[in-house]
Amino acid sequence: MTKLLKCISPIDGSVYAERPVLSSAEARDAVAKAKAAQLEWAKRPLQERVDLVLAGVAAVGAMNDEIVPELAHQMGRPVRYGGEFGGFEERAKYMAKIASEALADIEIADDAQFRRLIAREPHGVVLVVAPWNYPYMTAINTVAPALIAGNSVVLKHATQTLLVGERMAKAFHSVGIPEGVFQNVFLDHDTTSALIAERSFGFVNFTGSVGGGKAMEKAAAGTFTGVGLELGGKDPGYVMEDADLDSAVDTLIDGAMFNAGQCCCGIERIYVVESLYDAFVEKAVAIVKGYKLGNPLDKETTMGPMAHVRFAQEVRAQTAEAIEAGAIAHIETFAEDDGGAYLTPQILTNVNHDMRVMREESFGPVVGIMKVKDDEEAIALMNDSDYGLTASLWTADIDRALKIGRRIETGTVFMNRCDYLDPALCWTGCKDTGRGGGLSVIGYHNLTRPKSYHLKKAN
């Protein structure tokens, strides 16, 4: 019997979409098709590949009116926020803009005796395993530069957002990108692992859980296949005494709660200097009490359900454990909280790092706020984590932020902002957040390999 992947809509628990997975033979055929197509794709001029990818991106944008409610059905984001096309396009356009320079040969010498240079070669077939929380933006981070660099791409999307890969494939094929060059596939975990173990891909990019990342590394063990991983996060914010308090509260609480807290670089713990602590908490509670939880298809809704009931139950469990251990919950249960995917956003104080809610990834609309005495205490607490994706520092002193930033174990340091991905900067993490780097010129370096030429000229 063919296995079906089912997207259960968080709106009402119904099956919104289902697709059969490929058999092992069908999956290998897809890989063979990708390998054959890549050879011709890589021969095309760089500018032609750039133009086709940008045309594909524009074709996705033309579908946005259909995509926005589709996303609400699949993972619960309110339609009022208009989908992801702004960031999707921004990232693709930036990577297109820098492609010529990032992929250019490094000329070492060209003299009477030798020409020496370092070129960039595509890996071949790149597997992109994308998550559901920002399904278009996270996918394009790798899909666009991988294609531009001359790779073919096999995209495997999360079950919760089954329709995203189909949308992207339809758009890209409609502008002339060959079907073998960009394929959307439906695979189960066993087939995915088997393909990686068989060295089907030149590079694998995975965004998801720590457990998923470990499975990817295990599958790739001994194949020497490059694996890029963006895994969990427990991103901190630190508010110093000279911070703009209103801006800090507005931005950090939005960073903690937007998308029902389901953001890779969402704020999950906040440390506030003693002099601002009480005012910060008061303002934060007022903001969260103003949210409207409800059906994401309703334009008045500001917070939709979490993408799946099991995600909401994990947040409830972490919150309940913290309260039992002495944490104070500041938000009364919303009337719309159904005990399932619709979850009350929560602010907790009197928390500490013995509590799971301050140690383990919550990936939901809950944030703990702690009072700190000084920079030393804040740095120690920010680093007291298994994760390291981003950290958000709030101060008027850029030198102080740089000094603190150099001591924080993280991939990105923000000052007076958070929860944003700048495509000109490398998107990377450390510790259990993973390894590798996407976007920027470094993203191109990870999606290609260096190839040296040492050419002796005839005498």
XYZ file of C-alpha atoms in Angstrom:
459
model
C 0.000 0.000 0.000
C 1.393 3.413 -0.977
C 2.252 5.630 1.970
C 0.508 9.014 2.019
C 1.874 12.241 3.471
C -0.995 14.194 5.029
C -1.138 17.880 5.881
C -3.524 18.294 8.813
C -4.822 21.863 8.829
C -4.441 23.550 12.220
C -7.570 25.588 11.487
C -9.951 22.701 12.101
C -7.949 19.469 12.195
C -9.091 18.346 8.757
C -6.867 16.786 6.101
C -6.057 19.731 3.861
C -3.757 17.942 1.409
C -2.235 14.526 0.917
C 0.345 13.167 -1.491
C 1.796 9.677 -2.074
C 5.499 9.248 -1.403
C 7.823 8.087 -4.131
C 8.932 4.474 -4.109
C 12.650 3.786 -3.838
C 12.817 3.178 -7.581
C 10.930 6.385 -8.379
C 13.185 8.362 -6.047
C 16.319 7.003 -7.705
C 14.852 7.854 -11.098
C 14.361 11.439 -9.912
C 17.998 11.607 -8.814
C 19.168 10.192 -12.157
C 17.068 12.777 -13.963
C 18.579 15.543 -11.831
C 22.137 14.346 -12.493
C 21.601 14.215 -16.237
C 19.909 17.622 -16.374
C 22.576 19.291 -14.236
C 25.325 18.709 -16.759
C 23.542 20.751 -19.422
C 22.284 23.343 -16.935
C 25.826 24.067 -15.717
C 26.928 24.733 -19.315
C 24.464 27.589 -19.680
C 25.824 31.113 -19.225
C 25.611 32.387 -15.657
C 23.414 35.330 -16.644
C 20.943 32.982 -18.313
C 20.618 30.945 -15.131
C 20.208 34.139 -13.103
C 17.472 35.426 -15.413
C 15.570 32.152 -15.326
C 15.686 31.923 -11.531
C 14.460 35.509 -11.160
C 11.675 34.801 -13.632
C 10.701 31.791 -11.554
C 10.646 33.929 -8.434
C 8.373 36.442 -10.166
C 6.071 33.594 -11.211
C 5.749 32.586 -7.552
C 4.828 36.194 -6.770
C 2.064 36.070 -9.378
C 0.503 33.234 -7.351
C 0.551 35.136 -4.048
C -3.217 35.696 -3.813
C -3.662 31.930 -3.868
C -0.606 31.188 -1.736
C -1.564 33.362 1.264
C -4.800 31.536 2.195
C -3.135 28.242 1.288
C -0.462 28.937 3.911
C -3.137 29.801 6.473
C -4.756 26.407 5.866
C -1.451 24.535 5.981
C 0.385 26.098 8.923
C -1.912 28.703 10.459
C -0.336 32.077 9.652
C -2.988 34.845 9.507
C -3.799 36.141 6.037
C -3.489 39.726 7.271
C 0.317 39.396 7.062
C 0.281 38.754 3.318
C 2.523 35.712 3.030
C 6.276 35.578 2.450
C 6.864 36.947 -1.015
C 8.645 40.113 0.161
C 11.426 38.191 1.876
C 11.366 35.431 -0.742
C 12.033 37.942 -3.513
C 14.532 40.012 -1.509
C 16.744 36.998 -0.818
C 16.642 35.676 -4.374
C 17.354 39.082 -5.896
C 20.323 39.680 -3.609
C 21.853 36.300 -4.414
C 21.320 37.000 -8.113
C 22.980 40.393 -7.740
C 26.182 39.014 -6.199
C 26.393 35.847 -8.284
C 28.919 37.083 -10.839
C 31.353 38.298 -8.210
C 30.805 35.411 -5.784
C 31.308 32.755 -8.444
C 34.124 34.475 -10.317
C 37.471 32.772 -10.749
C 40.136 33.842 -8.306
C 43.030 34.782 -10.570
C 46.372 34.117 -8.857
C 48.747 34.807 -11.717
C 48.938 34.934 -15.495
C 52.533 35.469 -16.548
C 54.913 34.206 -19.201
C 55.185 30.757 -17.638
C 51.945 29.986 -15.809
C 48.305 30.782 -15.423
C 47.035 29.904 -11.976
C 43.456 30.311 -10.790
C 40.826 28.914 -8.443
C 37.388 28.298 -9.938
C 34.057 27.412 -8.311
C 32.431 24.154 -9.421
C 28.817 23.207 -8.647
C 28.388 20.166 -6.429
C 25.984 18.564 -8.912
C 22.658 17.671 -7.319
C 21.663 19.571 -4.179
C 18.996 18.167 -1.864
C 17.040 20.870 -0.021
C 14.951 19.679 2.919
C 12.817 22.660 3.911
C 10.695 23.356 7.021
C 7.087 24.433 7.376
C 7.378 27.577 9.509
C 8.535 29.900 6.692
C 8.253 27.410 3.861
C 8.943 29.734 0.927
C 11.669 31.902 2.438
C 13.638 29.043 3.973
C 13.521 27.091 0.711
C 14.622 29.969 -1.514
C 17.673 30.580 0.704
C 19.261 27.528 -0.895
C 17.203 26.890 -4.033
C 18.048 30.214 -5.719
C 21.844 30.240 -5.195
C 22.120 26.491 -5.833
C 20.443 26.827 -9.236
C 22.323 30.002 -10.108
C 25.623 28.273 -9.278
C 24.852 25.519 -11.785
C 23.505 22.782 -9.543
C 20.260 20.939 -10.073
C 17.956 20.924 -7.050
C 15.738 18.287 -5.505
C 13.347 19.877 -3.017
C 11.721 17.855 -0.245
C 9.321 19.971 1.743
C 7.830 19.405 5.176
C 4.602 17.422 5.330
C 2.879 20.348 7.056
C 3.413 22.477 3.929
C 2.980 19.860 1.216
C 1.816 22.297 -1.448
C 4.744 24.730 -1.300
C 7.176 22.659 -3.344
C 4.518 22.069 -5.977
C 3.922 25.796 -6.256
C 7.619 26.516 -6.656
C 8.107 23.756 -9.233
C 5.115 24.932 -11.260
C 6.410 28.520 -11.235
C 9.992 27.640 -12.113
C 9.030 25.230 -14.885
C 6.611 27.778 -16.355
C 9.496 30.163 -17.150
C 11.720 27.562 -18.772
C 13.767 25.990 -15.983
C 13.953 22.325 -17.064
C 11.960 19.850 -15.008
C 15.056 17.785 -14.299
C 16.920 20.823 -13.004
C 14.352 21.619 -10.310
C 12.232 18.817 -8.906
C 9.777 18.746 -6.034
C 9.590 15.289 -4.473
C 7.575 13.582 -1.752
C 9.813 11.250 0.240
C 9.549 9.422 3.532
C 12.418 9.510 6.025
C 13.761 6.056 5.161
C 14.003 6.776 1.439
C 15.606 10.154 2.101
C 18.231 8.577 4.340
C 18.881 5.794 1.827
C 19.433 8.279 -1.013
C 21.893 10.286 1.083
C 23.737 7.131 2.131
C 24.039 6.122 -1.534
C 25.815 9.412 -2.286
C 22.966 10.566 -4.518
C 23.647 14.213 -3.769
C 26.658 16.469 -3.910
C 25.318 18.575 -1.058
C 22.435 18.383 1.424
C 20.854 21.393 3.099
C 18.489 20.698 5.986
C 16.476 23.098 8.121
C 14.592 21.528 11.006
C 14.981 19.858 14.369
C 18.173 18.775 16.069
C 16.968 15.178 15.816
C 16.417 15.599 12.097
C 19.882 17.078 11.687
C 21.442 14.130 13.482
C 19.578 11.763 11.154
C 20.970 13.644 8.152
C 24.528 13.437 9.479
C 24.104 9.753 10.275
C 22.846 9.038 6.755
C 25.761 10.960 5.230
C 28.407 9.351 7.449
C 31.235 7.983 5.369
C 29.975 9.447 2.092
C 31.865 12.741 2.531
C 28.742 14.531 1.290
C 28.611 18.123 2.466
C 25.741 18.763 4.868
C 24.488 22.222 5.848
C 22.299 22.292 8.962
C 20.106 24.936 10.552
C 18.525 23.304 13.560
C 17.073 24.482 16.868
C 17.317 27.812 18.595
C 16.724 29.479 21.947
C 17.538 33.039 20.951
C 18.055 35.613 23.717
C 17.419 39.330 23.950
C 19.317 41.569 26.377
C 18.010 45.022 27.292
C 20.602 47.399 28.784
C 20.001 50.497 30.881
C 20.501 52.909 27.953
C 18.097 51.093 25.612
C 15.077 52.703 23.970
C 12.566 50.898 26.179
C 9.483 51.226 23.993
C 11.324 50.072 20.901
C 12.898 47.183 22.797
C 9.570 45.964 24.141
C 7.725 46.294 20.849
C 10.437 44.569 18.837
C 11.370 41.772 21.237
C 7.787 40.808 22.016
C 6.935 40.798 18.324
C 10.057 38.671 17.794
C 8.809 36.255 20.431
C 5.183 36.048 19.332
C 4.975 36.609 15.565
C 3.931 33.543 13.562
C 2.700 32.101 16.873
C 6.326 32.013 17.998
C 7.256 29.617 15.212
C 10.320 31.470 13.934
C 13.792 29.981 13.570
C 15.316 33.119 15.076
C 12.375 34.051 17.288
C 13.135 35.457 20.733
C 12.641 32.764 23.381
C 14.231 34.355 26.457
C 14.712 37.970 27.485
C 17.143 39.429 30.037
C 16.466 42.973 31.259
C 18.659 45.159 33.427
C 17.153 45.789 36.878
C 16.359 49.467 36.332
C 14.110 48.748 33.330
C 12.748 45.352 34.297
C 9.388 46.293 35.841
C 8.516 48.757 33.086
C 9.548 46.259 30.401
C 7.320 43.521 31.827
C 4.361 45.882 32.219
C 4.588 47.051 28.624
C 5.148 43.520 27.308
C 2.063 42.183 29.075
C -0.063 45.012 27.674
C 1.041 44.197 24.127
C 0.304 40.481 24.404
C -3.094 41.057 26.013
C -4.014 42.997 22.878
C -3.493 40.073 20.493
C -6.499 38.536 18.759
C -6.253 34.743 18.624
C -8.436 33.096 16.032
C -9.012 31.681 12.576
C -6.110 32.785 10.355
C -8.496 33.312 7.433
C -10.138 36.160 9.404
C -8.362 39.428 8.594
C -8.902 40.632 12.179
C -6.858 37.754 13.582
C -3.357 38.731 14.697
C -2.343 35.288 16.014
C -3.427 32.056 14.384
C -3.179 28.502 15.682
C 0.129 26.739 15.977
C 0.874 24.549 12.966
C 0.025 21.299 14.755
C -1.615 20.284 18.018
C 1.526 18.443 19.160
C 3.567 21.655 18.862
C 1.063 23.517 21.032
C 1.042 20.723 23.595
C 4.825 20.941 23.961
C 4.546 24.670 24.700
C 1.754 23.993 27.200
C 3.906 21.355 28.891
C 6.927 23.648 29.195
C 4.735 26.460 30.518
C 2.922 24.269 33.061
C 6.211 22.830 34.356
C 7.627 26.331 34.774
C 4.555 27.538 36.693
C 4.694 24.487 38.940
C 8.338 25.355 39.652
C 7.469 28.926 40.631
C 7.190 30.934 37.410
C 4.493 33.598 37.211
C 2.176 33.603 34.182
C 0.943 37.085 33.267
C -1.646 36.293 30.582
C -4.994 34.752 31.463
C -6.171 32.003 29.128
C -7.791 33.472 26.017
C -11.390 32.470 25.299
C -10.272 31.175 21.902
C -7.731 28.757 23.436
C -9.255 25.357 22.622
C -6.669 23.202 24.326
C -5.490 22.169 20.875
C -3.652 24.150 18.204
C -5.152 27.486 19.320
C -2.866 28.528 22.165
C -2.810 31.535 24.492
C 0.403 33.573 24.119
C 2.208 33.720 27.432
C 4.758 35.844 29.291
C 6.523 34.241 32.239
C 8.562 35.899 34.981
C 10.305 34.476 38.035
C 11.906 32.004 35.667
C 15.364 30.443 35.808
C 17.563 28.148 33.770
C 16.487 25.073 35.705
C 13.214 25.314 33.787
C 12.824 23.702 30.351
C 11.104 26.821 29.063
C 14.414 28.667 29.451
C 16.621 25.837 28.151
C 14.831 23.842 25.474
C 13.437 25.191 22.240
C 9.769 26.134 22.697
C 9.020 27.230 19.128
C 5.764 28.746 20.261
C 4.225 31.920 21.749
C 5.837 31.863 25.179
C 8.771 33.874 26.479
C 10.487 34.020 29.843
C 11.818 37.350 31.156
C 14.611 37.514 33.731
C 16.146 40.425 35.646
C 19.950 40.825 35.378
C 22.440 43.012 37.238
C 24.995 43.719 34.525
C 26.624 42.669 31.266
C 28.579 39.857 32.871
C 25.455 38.165 34.191
C 23.628 38.672 30.902
C 26.498 37.217 28.856
C 26.706 34.171 31.112
C 22.970 33.558 30.798
C 22.882 34.108 27.051
C 25.694 31.572 26.621
C 24.040 29.084 28.987
C 22.312 27.305 26.130
C 22.813 24.334 23.838
C 21.892 26.587 20.906
C 23.444 29.532 19.082
C 21.535 31.134 16.199
C 20.996 34.834 17.016
C 21.169 37.212 19.970
C 19.541 40.646 20.209
C 21.322 43.413 22.138
C 19.563 46.652 23.097
C 21.768 49.644 23.796
C 22.665 53.063 22.396
C 26.370 52.162 22.491
C 27.530 50.299 19.368
C 31.012 49.697 20.808
C 29.464 48.063 23.853
C 27.290 45.893 21.614
C 30.330 44.816 19.588
C 32.290 44.031 22.740
C 29.458 41.926 24.159
C 28.744 40.383 20.773
C 32.255 39.008 20.495
C 31.683 37.078 23.716
C 28.326 35.558 22.792
C 28.203 32.055 21.323
C 25.890 32.748 18.416
C 25.722 32.931 14.633
C 24.331 36.468 14.364
C 24.439 39.441 16.731
C 21.651 41.988 16.353
C 21.684 45.441 17.885
C 18.338 47.188 18.376
C 16.521 44.712 16.172
C 15.823 40.974 15.986
C 14.158 38.219 13.994
C 15.389 39.357 10.604
C 17.492 37.678 7.956
C 19.765 39.973 5.931
C 20.714 38.135 2.713
C 24.010 40.043 2.538
C 25.101 38.417 5.808
C 25.862 34.756 6.325
C 22.989 32.900 7.980
C 24.692 30.481 10.319
C 24.702 29.053 13.808
C 26.843 27.193 16.315
C 26.471 24.452 18.909
C 23.225 22.470 18.470
C 21.907 25.071 16.045
C 24.028 23.389 13.386
C 26.807 24.193 10.977
C 27.474 25.700 7.588
C 26.151 28.983 6.278
C 23.541 30.171 3.826
C 23.067 33.335 1.771
C 25.774 35.985 1.259
C 28.922 35.144 -0.693
C 29.560 32.357 1.822
C 26.322 30.703 0.745
C 27.736 30.399 -2.768
C 30.971 28.985 -1.415
C 29.051 26.263 0.420
C 27.023 25.381 -2.676
C 30.140 24.977 -4.823
C 33.580 23.463 -4.428
C 36.927 25.068 -5.219
C 38.838 23.759 -8.222
C 42.437 24.835 -8.838
C 44.103 25.244 -12.213
C 47.886 25.268 -12.504
C 48.567 25.743 -16.191
C 52.128 25.746 -17.494
C 52.434 27.543 -20.802
C 54.391 26.095 -23.713
C 57.983 27.312 -23.992
